Short mmCIF file of C-alpha atoms and ligand atoms in Angstrom, two decimals:
data_model
loop_
_atom_site.label_atom_id
_atom_site.label_comp_id
_atom_site.label_asym_id
_atom_site.label_seq_id
_atom_site.Cartn_x
_atom_site.Cartn_y
_atom_site.Cartn_z
CA UNK U 28 -25.77 1.05 37.90
CA UNK U 29 -22.42 2.00 36.38
CA UNK U 30 -22.23 4.10 33.22
CA UNK U 31 -21.18 1.94 30.25
CA UNK U 32 -17.90 2.93 28.64
CA UNK U 33 -18.63 3.91 25.09
CA UNK U 34 -15.63 4.54 22.85
CA UNK U 35 -15.98 8.12 21.60
CA UNK U 36 -16.27 8.70 17.87
CA UNK U 37 -15.32 11.92 16.09
CA UNK U 38 -16.36 12.15 12.46
CA UNK U 39 -15.36 14.89 10.04
CA UNK U 40 -17.92 15.65 7.36
CA UNK U 41 -16.07 17.39 4.55
CA UNK U 42 -19.30 18.02 2.61
CA UNK U 43 -18.69 19.48 -0.86
CA UNK U 44 -15.11 20.58 -0.15
CA UNK U 45 -11.62 19.41 -1.06
CA UNK U 46 -10.59 17.72 -4.29
CA UNK U 47 -8.11 14.87 -4.56
CA UNK U 48 -5.00 16.73 -3.57
CA UNK U 49 -6.45 18.58 -0.59
CA UNK U 50 -8.33 15.48 0.62
CA UNK U 51 -5.24 13.33 0.54
CA UNK U 52 -3.15 15.97 2.35
CA UNK U 53 -5.80 16.47 5.03
CA UNK U 54 -6.23 12.73 5.58
CA UNK U 55 -2.48 12.38 6.08
CA UNK U 56 -2.26 15.32 8.49
CA UNK U 57 -5.11 13.98 10.58
CA UNK U 58 -3.72 10.45 10.72
CA UNK U 59 -0.25 11.80 11.50
CA UNK U 60 -1.57 13.97 14.34
CA UNK U 61 -3.22 11.18 16.33
CA UNK U 62 -1.65 9.20 19.16
CA UNK U 63 -1.08 5.52 18.59
CA UNK U 64 -3.04 3.68 19.80
CA UNK U 65 -5.86 6.23 19.69
CA UNK U 66 -8.53 5.78 22.38
CA UNK U 67 -11.06 7.62 20.19
CA UNK U 68 -12.37 6.41 16.88
CA UNK U 69 -11.79 8.98 14.13
CA UNK U 70 -13.54 8.92 10.78
CA UNK U 71 -13.50 11.28 7.80
CA UNK U 72 -16.12 11.67 5.08
CA UNK U 73 -14.68 13.02 1.82
CA UNK U 74 -16.52 13.64 -1.44
CA UNK U 75 -17.21 10.51 -3.50
CA UNK U 76 -14.51 11.26 -6.05
CA UNK U 77 -11.84 11.36 -3.33
CA UNK U 78 -12.85 8.17 -1.51
CA UNK U 79 -10.33 5.82 -3.13
CA UNK U 80 -7.50 8.34 -2.79
CA UNK U 81 -8.28 8.97 0.88
CA UNK U 82 -8.59 5.23 1.54
CA UNK U 83 -5.09 4.74 0.14
CA UNK U 84 -3.73 7.60 2.25
CA UNK U 85 -5.31 6.15 5.39
CA UNK U 86 -4.23 2.55 4.86
CA UNK U 87 -2.37 1.27 7.92
CA UNK U 88 -3.58 4.18 10.10
CA UNK U 89 -6.30 4.18 12.75
CA UNK U 90 -8.52 6.64 10.85
CA UNK U 91 -11.62 5.23 9.21
CA UNK U 92 -13.60 6.52 6.26
CA UNK U 93 -17.26 7.31 5.79
CA UNK U 94 -19.37 8.19 2.81
CA UNK U 95 -21.66 11.22 3.07
CA UNK U 96 -24.65 9.37 1.63
CA UNK U 97 -25.69 6.23 -0.27
CA UNK U 98 -28.56 4.91 -2.34
CA UNK U 99 -30.60 2.02 -0.97
CA UNK U 100 -30.48 -0.13 -4.10
CA UNK U 101 -27.32 -2.12 -4.81
CA UNK U 102 -27.32 -1.62 -8.58
CA UNK U 103 -29.53 -0.78 -11.51
CA UNK U 104 -30.85 2.17 -13.48
CA UNK U 105 -30.27 4.88 -10.86
CA UNK U 106 -28.24 7.54 -12.61
CA UNK U 107 -25.96 9.44 -10.28
CA UNK U 108 -26.44 7.10 -7.33
CA UNK U 109 -23.78 5.27 -5.33
CA UNK U 110 -24.57 2.06 -3.45
CA UNK U 111 -23.36 0.37 -0.28
CA UNK U 112 -21.33 -2.35 -2.08
CA UNK U 113 -19.50 0.33 -4.08
CA UNK U 114 -18.75 2.31 -0.93
CA UNK U 115 -17.37 -0.82 0.73
CA UNK U 116 -15.31 -1.43 -2.36
CA UNK U 117 -13.88 2.10 -2.10
CA UNK U 118 -12.88 1.49 1.52
CA UNK U 119 -15.71 2.98 3.59
CA UNK U 120 -16.73 1.48 6.90
CA UNK U 121 -19.28 4.17 7.81
CA UNK U 122 -21.93 6.13 5.96
CA UNK U 123 -23.86 9.26 6.96
CA UNK U 124 -27.58 8.76 6.56
CA UNK U 125 -30.25 11.45 6.66
CA UNK U 126 -27.99 14.45 7.12
CA UNK U 127 -30.19 17.54 7.42
CA UNK U 128 -28.75 18.92 4.18
CA UNK U 129 -29.94 15.75 2.42
CA UNK U 130 -33.33 16.09 4.08
CA UNK U 131 -33.72 19.82 3.43
CA UNK U 132 -31.97 20.40 0.09
CA UNK U 133 -32.55 17.03 -1.58
CA UNK U 134 -35.98 16.18 -0.25
CA UNK U 135 -34.97 13.07 1.65
CA UNK U 136 -37.86 11.68 3.69
CA UNK U 137 -37.87 9.55 6.84
CA UNK U 138 -38.79 6.56 4.69
CA UNK U 139 -35.70 7.10 2.51
CA UNK U 140 -33.52 7.40 5.60
CA UNK U 141 -34.83 4.09 6.84
CA UNK U 142 -34.14 2.33 3.55
CA UNK U 143 -30.65 3.80 3.37
CA UNK U 144 -29.87 2.67 6.92
CA UNK U 145 -31.11 -0.83 6.02
CA UNK U 146 -28.94 -0.94 2.90
CA UNK U 147 -25.91 0.10 4.93
CA UNK U 148 -26.57 -2.59 7.55
CA UNK U 149 -27.08 -5.24 4.88
CA UNK U 150 -23.57 -4.56 3.63
CA UNK U 151 -21.95 -4.07 7.02
CA UNK U 152 -21.44 -0.35 6.75
CA UNK U 153 -22.19 1.45 10.01
CA UNK U 154 -24.90 4.05 9.38
CA UNK U 155 -24.52 7.33 11.26
CA UNK U 156 -28.17 8.33 11.36
CA UNK U 157 -28.56 12.12 11.57
CA UNK U 158 -31.57 13.64 13.33
CA UNK U 159 -32.40 17.16 14.42
CA UNK U 160 -35.02 19.88 14.63
CA UNK U 161 -35.26 23.20 12.79
CA UNK U 162 -35.33 26.52 14.61
CA UNK U 163 -39.06 26.83 14.03
CA UNK U 164 -39.66 23.38 15.51
CA UNK U 165 -37.50 24.18 18.53
CA UNK U 166 -39.28 27.50 19.12
CA UNK U 167 -42.67 25.88 19.18
CA UNK U 168 -41.45 23.24 21.62
CA UNK U 169 -41.52 20.36 19.15
CA UNK U 170 -37.85 19.33 19.43
CA UNK U 171 -38.39 15.94 21.05
CA UNK U 172 -41.40 15.09 18.88
CA UNK U 173 -39.42 15.76 15.74
CA UNK U 174 -36.19 14.10 16.83
CA UNK U 175 -37.82 11.02 18.32
CA UNK U 176 -40.05 10.73 15.24
CA UNK U 177 -36.92 10.64 13.08
CA UNK U 178 -35.36 8.09 15.42
CA UNK U 179 -38.46 5.89 15.27
CA UNK U 180 -38.49 6.08 11.48
CA UNK U 181 -34.86 5.02 11.17
CA UNK U 182 -34.74 2.50 14.02
CA UNK U 183 -38.29 1.25 14.59
CA UNK U 184 -38.61 -2.56 14.57
CA UNK U 185 -34.92 -3.24 14.25
CA UNK U 186 -33.50 -5.90 16.52
CA UNK U 187 -30.75 -5.45 19.05
CA UNK U 188 -28.09 -6.81 16.73
CA UNK U 189 -28.81 -3.99 14.26
CA UNK U 190 -28.62 -1.39 17.02
CA UNK U 191 -25.14 -2.60 17.86
CA UNK U 192 -24.07 -1.59 14.34
CA UNK U 193 -25.54 1.92 14.29
CA UNK U 194 -24.63 5.40 15.46
CA UNK U 195 -26.90 8.43 15.96
CA UNK U 196 -25.84 12.03 15.35
CA UNK U 197 -28.05 14.67 16.94
CA UNK U 198 -27.60 17.79 14.87
CA UNK U 199 -30.00 20.67 15.49
CA UNK U 200 -30.53 22.15 12.02
CA UNK U 201 -30.25 25.70 13.36
CA UNK U 202 -26.76 24.93 14.70
CA UNK U 203 -25.29 23.52 11.48
CA UNK U 204 -22.85 25.88 9.83
CA UNK U 205 -24.25 28.86 11.74
CA UNK U 206 -21.74 29.17 14.57
CA UNK U 207 -24.66 28.70 17.01
CA UNK U 208 -24.03 25.68 19.15
CA UNK U 209 -26.66 24.05 21.36
CA UNK U 210 -26.10 24.57 25.08
CA UNK U 211 -24.34 21.48 26.35
CA UNK U 212 -27.12 20.66 28.82
CA UNK U 213 -29.81 21.08 26.15
CA UNK U 214 -27.94 18.71 23.85
CA UNK U 215 -27.45 16.27 26.73
CA UNK U 216 -31.21 16.29 27.39
CA UNK U 217 -31.97 15.38 23.78
CA UNK U 218 -29.32 12.65 23.84
CA UNK U 219 -30.90 11.18 26.97
CA UNK U 220 -34.32 11.20 25.29
CA UNK U 221 -32.93 9.44 22.21
CA UNK U 222 -31.24 6.81 24.33
CA UNK U 223 -34.39 6.30 26.39
CA UNK U 224 -36.39 5.78 23.21
CA UNK U 225 -33.96 3.15 21.93
CA UNK U 226 -33.78 1.52 25.36
CA UNK U 227 -37.42 0.51 24.92
CA UNK U 228 -36.35 -1.50 21.86
CA UNK U 229 -33.08 -3.01 23.03
CA UNK U 230 -31.83 -1.97 26.49
CA UNK U 231 -28.30 -3.33 26.34
CA UNK U 232 -27.62 -2.22 22.79
CA UNK U 233 -29.02 1.24 23.55
CA UNK U 234 -26.70 1.59 26.54
CA UNK U 235 -23.72 0.98 24.26
CA UNK U 236 -24.94 2.97 21.25
CA UNK U 237 -22.96 6.10 20.52
CA UNK U 238 -24.84 9.36 20.13
CA UNK U 239 -22.77 12.16 18.58
CA UNK U 240 -23.52 15.85 18.75
CA UNK U 241 -23.13 17.96 15.61
CA UNK U 242 -23.70 21.59 14.73
CA UNK U 243 -20.89 24.20 14.89
CA UNK U 244 -18.61 22.03 17.01
CA UNK U 245 -15.32 23.91 17.35
CA UNK U 246 -12.18 23.55 19.49
CA UNK U 247 -13.52 26.23 21.86
CA UNK U 248 -16.91 24.66 22.58
CA UNK U 249 -16.16 20.95 22.33
CA UNK U 250 -14.81 20.45 25.86
CA UNK U 251 -18.10 21.35 27.54
CA UNK U 252 -20.04 19.19 25.11
CA UNK U 253 -17.77 16.22 25.73
CA UNK U 254 -18.28 16.53 29.47
CA UNK U 255 -21.91 15.52 29.07
CA UNK U 256 -22.33 11.85 29.93
CA UNK U 257 -24.51 11.02 26.91
CA UNK U 258 -22.51 12.92 24.28
CA UNK U 259 -20.26 10.22 22.86
CA UNK U 260 -18.43 12.22 20.25
CA UNK U 261 -18.99 14.75 17.52
CA UNK U 262 -19.95 15.08 13.88
CA UNK U 263 -17.94 18.05 12.69
CA UNK U 264 -18.41 20.02 9.47
CA UNK U 265 -16.56 23.32 9.06
CA UNK U 266 -13.94 22.64 11.72
CA UNK U 267 -13.06 19.30 10.11
CA UNK U 268 -11.72 20.94 6.95
CA UNK U 269 -8.32 21.64 8.50
CA UNK U 270 -6.23 19.43 10.75
CA UNK U 271 -5.45 22.48 12.92
CA UNK U 272 -9.10 22.76 14.00
CA UNK U 273 -10.08 19.08 13.79
CA UNK U 274 -7.28 17.58 15.88
CA UNK U 275 -8.06 19.68 19.00
CA UNK U 276 -11.63 18.40 18.80
CA UNK U 277 -10.32 14.84 18.74
CA UNK U 278 -8.06 15.71 21.70
CA UNK U 279 -11.09 16.82 23.71
CA UNK U 280 -12.75 13.50 23.00
CA UNK U 281 -9.56 11.69 24.03
CA UNK U 282 -9.60 13.55 27.31
CA UNK U 283 -13.03 12.11 27.97
CA UNK U 284 -12.26 8.57 26.74
P1 PGA L 22 -20.90 22.26 11.07
O1 PGA L 22 -21.56 21.03 10.30
O2 PGA L 22 -19.90 21.69 12.06
O3 PGA L 22 -20.21 23.07 9.98
O4 PGA L 22 -21.99 23.00 11.74
C1 PGA L 22 -21.92 19.86 10.99
C2 PGA L 22 -22.61 18.90 10.06
O5 PGA L 22 -23.34 19.34 9.17
O6 PGA L 22 -22.44 17.68 10.16
#
């Protein structure tokens, strides 16, 4: 059986960094540094307050925009929340769901992640569902239990057409922002397990679904990661904050595309 060609995706998660001016400048440098046409899909996720500005800066370029989170309700008395229709309105096409910082620092549960992914799908935003184990879970050999449990919670019972509209990001919690990157073959093994799990639900959609790796991805470790057949791109935090470190990561994905 031939390996399906999945178009790599590289997403930059700017987290709580960069105001309007810096976000706009970075968006322009990234867009200006990509080949045209670009064989890799590139997406950036600015803070909420910079979304409209970044959308304007990216108009007419190949770079897409993601939100870092969303609320599952469309409107109502939910002070501080932002919903899928508003994110669409601001120009997003993607949304991160269940990032480990949301899970760990803001108490997000699997059930919340599921509802958020459903809200995104309802409004045709592509959810990038983040999963990953802590160091303690890895050390006691629970990595696959934890990761596949998170996958089941976010994906369970969805039909194949929903799977076509979703992306997974495997981000070991111990690798995020720590400079410790998973060994490429260890990450590959987890990606294979995630794909196998989703294959039980929808074989063709699972074969085409993109699974990104995240956690201290840098220009000097990305090449080996991208050589793994089931690593279809990267979710990049720290190294996405400057074009000088983000563009080489995109280049490595292009080399694989
Ligand atoms: P990092 O963050 O690249 O800084 O480790 C990745 C992420 O949190 O998505």
